[in-house]
Coordinates of N, CA and C in Angstrom, one line a residue:
A235 N -17.0 -9.6 23.4 CA -16.5 -10.3 22.2 C -16.4 -9.3 21.0
F236 N -17.3 -8.4 20.9 CA -17.3 -7.5 19.8 C -16.1 -6.6 19.8
F237 N -15.8 -6.0 21.0 CA -14.7 -5.1 21.2 C -13.4 -5.8 21.0
R238 N -13.3 -7.1 21.4 CA -12.1 -7.8 21.2 C -11.8 -8.0 19.7
T239 N -12.9 -8.3 19.0 CA -12.9 -8.5 17.6 C -12.4 -7.2 16.9
I240 N -13.0 -6.1 17.3 CA -12.6 -4.8 16.8 C -11.1 -4.5 17.0
G241 N -10.6 -4.8 18.2 CA -9.2 -4.7 18.6 C -8.3 -5.5 17.7
M242 N -8.7 -6.8 17.5 CA -7.9 -7.7 16.7 C -7.9 -7.2 15.2
L243 N -9.1 -6.7 14.8 CA -9.2 -6.2 13.4 C -8.3 -5.0 13.2
E244 N -8.3 -4.1 14.2 CA -7.4 -2.9 14.1 C -6.0 -3.3 14.0
D245 N -5.6 -4.3 14.8 CA -4.2 -4.8 14.8 C -3.8 -5.3 13.5
S246 N -4.7 -6.1 12.9 CA -4.4 -6.7 11.6 C -4.4 -5.7 10.5
Y247 N -5.2 -4.7 10.6 CA -5.2 -3.5 9.6 C -3.9 -2.8 9.7
L248 N -3.5 -2.5 10.9 CA -2.2 -1.8 11.1 C -1.0 -2.6 10.5
K249 N -1.0 -3.9 10.8 CA 0.0 -4.8 10.3 C 0.0 -4.8 8.8
G250 N -1.1 -5.0 8.2 CA -1.2 -5.0 6.7 C -0.7 -3.7 6.1
L251 N -1.0 -2.6 6.7 CA -0.6 -1.3 6.2 C 0.9 -1.2 6.4
R252 N 1.4 -1.6 7.6 CA 2.9 -1.5 7.8 C 3.6 -2.4 6.8
D253 N 3.1 -3.6 6.6 CA 3.8 -4.5 5.6 C 3.8 -3.9 4.2
L254 N 2.7 -3.3 3.8 CA 2.7 -2.6 2.5 C 3.7 -1.4 2.4
Q255 N 3.7 -0.7 3.5 CA 4.7 0.5 3.5 C 6.1 0.0 3.5
A256 N 6.4 -1.1 4.2 CA 7.7 -1.6 4.2 C 8.1 -2.2 2.8
G257 N 7.1 -2.8 2.2 CA 7.4 -3.3 0.8 C 7.6 -2.1 -0.1
R258 N 6.9 -1.0 0.0 CA 7.1 0.2 -0.8 C 8.5 0.7 -0.6
L259 N 8.9 0.9 0.7 CA 10.2 1.4 1.0 C 11.3 0.5 0.4
G260 N 11.1 -0.8 0.6 CA 12.1 -1.8 0.0 C 12.2 -1.7 -1.5
A261 N 11.1 -1.6 -2.1 CA 11.1 -1.5 -3.6 C 11.8 -0.3 -4.1
I262 N 11.5 0.8 -3.4 CA 12.1 2.1 -3.8 C 13.6 2.1 -3.6
S263 N 14.0 1.5 -2.4 CA 15.4 1.5 -2.1 C 16.1 0.6 -3.1
E264 N 15.6 -0.5 -3.5 CA 16.2 -1.4 -4.5 C 16.3 -0.7 -5.8
L265 N 15.2 0.0 -6.2 CA 15.2 0.7 -7.5 C 16.3 1.8 -7.5
Q266 N 16.4 2.5 -6.4 CA 17.4 3.5 -6.3 C 18.8 3.0 -6.3
R267 N 19.0 1.8 -5.7 CA 20.3 1.1 -5.8 C 20.7 0.8 -7.2
C268 N 19.7 0.2 -7.9 CA 20.0 -0.2 -9.3 C 20.2 1.0 -10.2
Q269 N 19.5 2.1 -9.9 CA 19.7 3.3 -10.7 C 21.0 3.9 -10.4
S270 N 21.5 3.9 -9.2 CA 22.8 4.4 -8.8 C 23.9 3.6 -9.6
I271 N 23.8 2.3 -9.6 CA 24.7 1.5 -10.4 C 24.7 1.9 -11.8
E272 N 23.5 2.0 -12.4 CA 23.4 2.4 -13.8 C 24.0 3.7 -14.1
M273 N 23.8 4.7 -13.2 CA 24.3 6.0 -13.4 C 25.8 6.0 -13.3
E274 N 26.3 5.2 -12.3 CA 27.8 5.1 -12.2 C 28.4 4.6 -13.4
K275 N 27.8 3.6 -14.0 CA 28.3 3.0 -15.3 C 28.3 4.1 -16.4
K276 N 27.3 4.8 -16.4 CA 27.2 5.9 -17.4 C 28.3 7.0 -17.2
R277 N 28.6 7.2 -15.9 CA 29.6 8.2 -15.6 C 31.0 7.7 -16.0
Q278 N 31.2 6.4 -15.8 CA 32.5 5.8 -16.2 C 32.6 5.8 -17.7
Q279 N 31.5 5.5 -18.4 CA 31.6 5.6 -19.9 C 31.9 7.0 -20.4
A280 N 31.3 8.0 -19.7 CA 31.6 9.4 -20.1 C 33.0 9.7 -19.8
E281 N 33.6 9.3 -18.8 CA 35.1 9.5 -18.5 C 35.9 8.9 -19.6
Q282 N 35.6 7.7 -20.0 CA 36.4 7.0 -21.0 C 36.3 7.7 -22.4
A283 N 35.1 8.2 -22.6 CA 34.8 8.8 -24.0 C 35.0 10.3 -23.9
E284 N 35.6 10.8 -22.9 CA 35.7 12.3 -22.8 C 36.4 12.9 -24.0
G285 N 35.8 13.9 -24.5 CA 36.3 14.6 -25.6 C 35.9 14.0 -27.0
E286 N 35.5 12.8 -27.0 CA 35.2 12.1 -28.3 C 33.7 12.5 -28.6
V287 N 32.8 12.1 -27.7 CA 31.4 12.3 -28.0 C 30.7 13.0 -26.8
G288 N 31.2 14.0 -26.3 CA 30.8 14.7 -25.1 C 29.3 15.0 -25.1
E289 N 28.8 15.6 -26.2 CA 27.4 16.0 -26.3 C 26.5 14.8 -26.3
C290 N 26.9 13.8 -26.9 CA 26.1 12.5 -27.0 C 26.0 11.9 -25.6
V291 N 27.1 12.0 -24.8 CA 27.1 11.5 -23.4 C 26.1 12.3 -22.6
V292 N 26.2 13.6 -22.7 CA 25.3 14.5 -22.0 C 23.8 14.1 -22.2
L293 N 23.5 13.9 -23.5 CA 22.1 13.5 -23.9 C 21.8 12.1 -23.3
D294 N 22.7 11.2 -23.3 CA 22.5 9.9 -22.7 C 22.2 10.0 -21.2
V295 N 23.0 10.9 -20.5 CA 22.8 11.1 -19.1 C 21.4 11.7 -18.8
Q296 N 21.1 12.7 -19.6 CA 19.8 13.4 -19.4 C 18.6 12.4 -19.7
S297 N 18.8 11.5 -20.7 CA 17.8 10.5 -21.0 C 17.7 9.5 -19.8
L298 N 18.8 9.1 -19.3 CA 18.8 8.2 -18.1 C 18.2 8.8 -16.9
V299 N 18.4 10.1 -16.6 CA 17.8 10.8 -15.5 C 16.3 10.8 -15.7
A300 N 15.8 11.1 -16.9 CA 14.4 11.1 -17.2 C 13.8 9.7 -17.0
Q301 N 14.5 8.7 -17.4 CA 14.0 7.3 -17.3 C 13.9 7.0 -15.8
H302 N 14.9 7.4 -15.0 CA 14.9 7.1 -13.6 C 13.8 7.8 -12.9
V303 N 13.5 9.0 -13.2 CA 12.4 9.8 -12.6 C 11.1 9.1 -13.0
S304 N 11.0 8.7 -14.2 CA 9.8 8.0 -14.6 C 9.6 6.6 -13.9
E305 N 10.7 5.9 -13.7 CA 10.6 4.6 -12.9 C 10.2 4.9 -11.5
I306 N 10.7 5.9 -10.9 CA 10.4 6.2 -9.5 C 8.9 6.6 -9.4
D307 N 8.4 7.4 -10.3 CA 7.0 7.8 -10.4 C 6.1 6.6 -10.5
A308 N 6.5 5.7 -11.4 CA 5.7 4.5 -11.6 C 5.6 3.6 -10.4
I309 N 6.7 3.4 -9.7 CA 6.7 2.6 -8.5 C 6.0 3.2 -7.4
E310 N 6.1 4.6 -7.3 CA 5.3 5.3 -6.3 C 3.8 5.1 -6.5
L311 N 3.4 5.3 -7.8 CA 2.0 5.1 -8.1 C 1.5 3.7 -7.8
H312 N 2.3 2.7 -8.2 CA 1.9 1.3 -7.9 C 1.7 1.1 -6.4
W313 N 2.6 1.6 -5.6 CA 2.5 1.3 -4.1 C 1.4 2.2 -3.5
R314 N 1.2 3.4 -4.0 CA 0.1 4.3 -3.5 C -1.2 3.6 -3.8
T315 N -1.3 3.0 -5.0 CA -2.6 2.3 -5.4 C -2.8 1.1 -4.5
E316 N -1.7 0.3 -4.3 CA -1.8 -0.9 -3.4 C -2.3 -0.5 -2.0
I317 N -1.8 0.6 -1.5 CA -2.1 1.0 -0.1 C -3.6 1.5 -0.1
E318 N -4.0 2.3 -1.1 CA -5.3 2.8 -1.1 C -6.3 1.6 -1.3
Q319 N -6.0 0.6 -2.1 CA -6.9 -0.5 -2.2 C -7.0 -1.3 -0.9
L320 N -5.9 -1.4 -0.2 CA -5.9 -2.1 1.1 C -6.8 -1.3 2.0
K321 N -6.7 0.0 2.1 CA -7.5 0.8 3.0 C -9.0 0.6 2.6
A322 N -9.3 0.6 1.3 CA -10.7 0.4 0.9 C -11.2 -0.9 1.3
R323 N -10.4 -2.0 1.2 CA -10.9 -3.3 1.6 C -11.1 -3.4 3.1
Q324 N -10.2 -2.7 3.8 CA -10.3 -2.7 5.3 C -11.6 -1.9 5.7
R325 N -11.8 -0.8 5.1 CA -13.1 0.0 5.4 C -14.3 -0.9 5.1
A326 N -14.3 -1.6 4.0 CA -15.5 -2.4 3.7 C -15.6 -3.5 4.7
S327 N -14.5 -4.1 5.1 CA -14.5 -5.2 6.1 C -15.1 -4.7 7.4
Y328 N -14.6 -3.5 7.8 CA -15.1 -2.9 9.1 C -16.6 -2.6 9.0
C329 N -17.0 -2.1 7.9 CA -18.4 -1.8 7.8 C -19.3 -3.0 7.8
D330 N -18.8 -4.1 7.2 CA -19.5 -5.4 7.2 C -19.6 -5.9 8.6
L331 N -18.5 -5.8 9.4 CA -18.5 -6.2 10.8 C -19.5 -5.5 11.6
V332 N -19.5 -4.1 11.5 CA -20.5 -3.3 12.2 C -21.9 -3.6 11.8
V333 N -22.2 -3.7 10.6 CA -23.5 -4.0 10.1 C -24.0 -5.4 10.7
D334 N -23.1 -6.4 10.6 CA -23.4 -7.7 11.1 C -23.7 -7.7 12.6
F335 N -22.9 -6.9 13.3 CA -23.1 -6.8 14.8 C -24.4 -6.1 15.0
F336 N -24.7 -5.1 14.3 CA -26.0 -4.4 14.5 C -27.2 -5.3 14.2
E337 N -27.1 -6.0 13.1 CA -28.2 -7.0 12.8 C -28.4 -8.0 13.8
Q338 N -27.3 -8.5 14.4 CA -27.4 -9.5 15.5 C -28.0 -8.9 16.7
E339 N -27.7 -7.7 17.0 CA -28.3 -7.0 18.2 C -29.8 -6.8 18.0
I340 N -30.2 -6.4 16.8 CA -31.6 -6.2 16.4 C -32.3 -7.5 16.5
D341 N -31.7 -8.6 16.0 CA -32.4 -9.9 16.1 C -32.5 -10.3 17.5
Q342 N -31.5 -10.1 18.3 CA -31.5 -10.5 19.8 C -32.6 -9.7 20.5
I343 N -32.7 -8.4 20.2 CA -33.8 -7.6 20.8 C -35.1 -8.0 20.4
G344 N -35.3 -8.4 19.2 CA -36.6 -8.9 18.7 C -36.9 -10.2 19.3
L345 N -36.0 -11.1 19.5 CA -36.2 -12.4 20.1 C -36.6 -12.2 21.6
E346 N -35.9 -11.3 22.3 CA -36.2 -11.1 23.7 C -37.6 -10.5 23.8
A347 N -38.0 -9.6 22.9 CA -39.3 -8.9 22.9 C -40.4 -10.0 22.7
S348 N -40.1 -10.9 21.7 CA -41.2 -11.9 21.4 C -41.3 -12.9 22.6
E349 N -40.2 -13.2 23.2 CA -40.3 -14.1 24.4 C -41.0 -13.5 25.5
A350 N -40.8 -12.2 25.7 CA -41.5 -11.4 26.8 C -43.0 -11.3 26.5
A351 N -43.3 -11.3 25.3 CA -44.8 -11.1 24.9 C -45.5 -12.4 24.9
E352 N -44.9 -13.5 24.9 CA -45.6 -14.8 24.9 C -46.2 -15.0 26.3
P353 N -47.4 -15.5 26.3 CA -48.0 -15.7 27.6 C -47.3 -16.9 28.3
G354 N -47.1 -16.8 29.6 CA -46.5 -17.9 30.3 C -47.5 -19.0 30.6
P355 N -47.1 -20.2 31.0 CA -47.9 -21.4 31.3 C -48.8 -21.2 32.5

């Protein structure tokens, strides 16, 4: 029963981790899609304003790139933190399971020893 529980626990841990990693990839992909659209709009604005305010457009693009990098860094940090918290919860859960199993085994050994020490009728 213990090893079956360990196997099921491992499966659930892997699924939880895979789900978070898939969420991370999905969030990054969506952010990159939005950033690509935003950058394309900025490029079109630059084409329309070519010659009029060229330096201002360059600064806008640089600012937008810096914003995009910052957004990617923030989302990476968020998901890295989520994954690390999940791993910590999983480790704690596993430790609790092992300690509980060990305590049950010790109790069982103590019970068997006390039954063996009792004088028979």
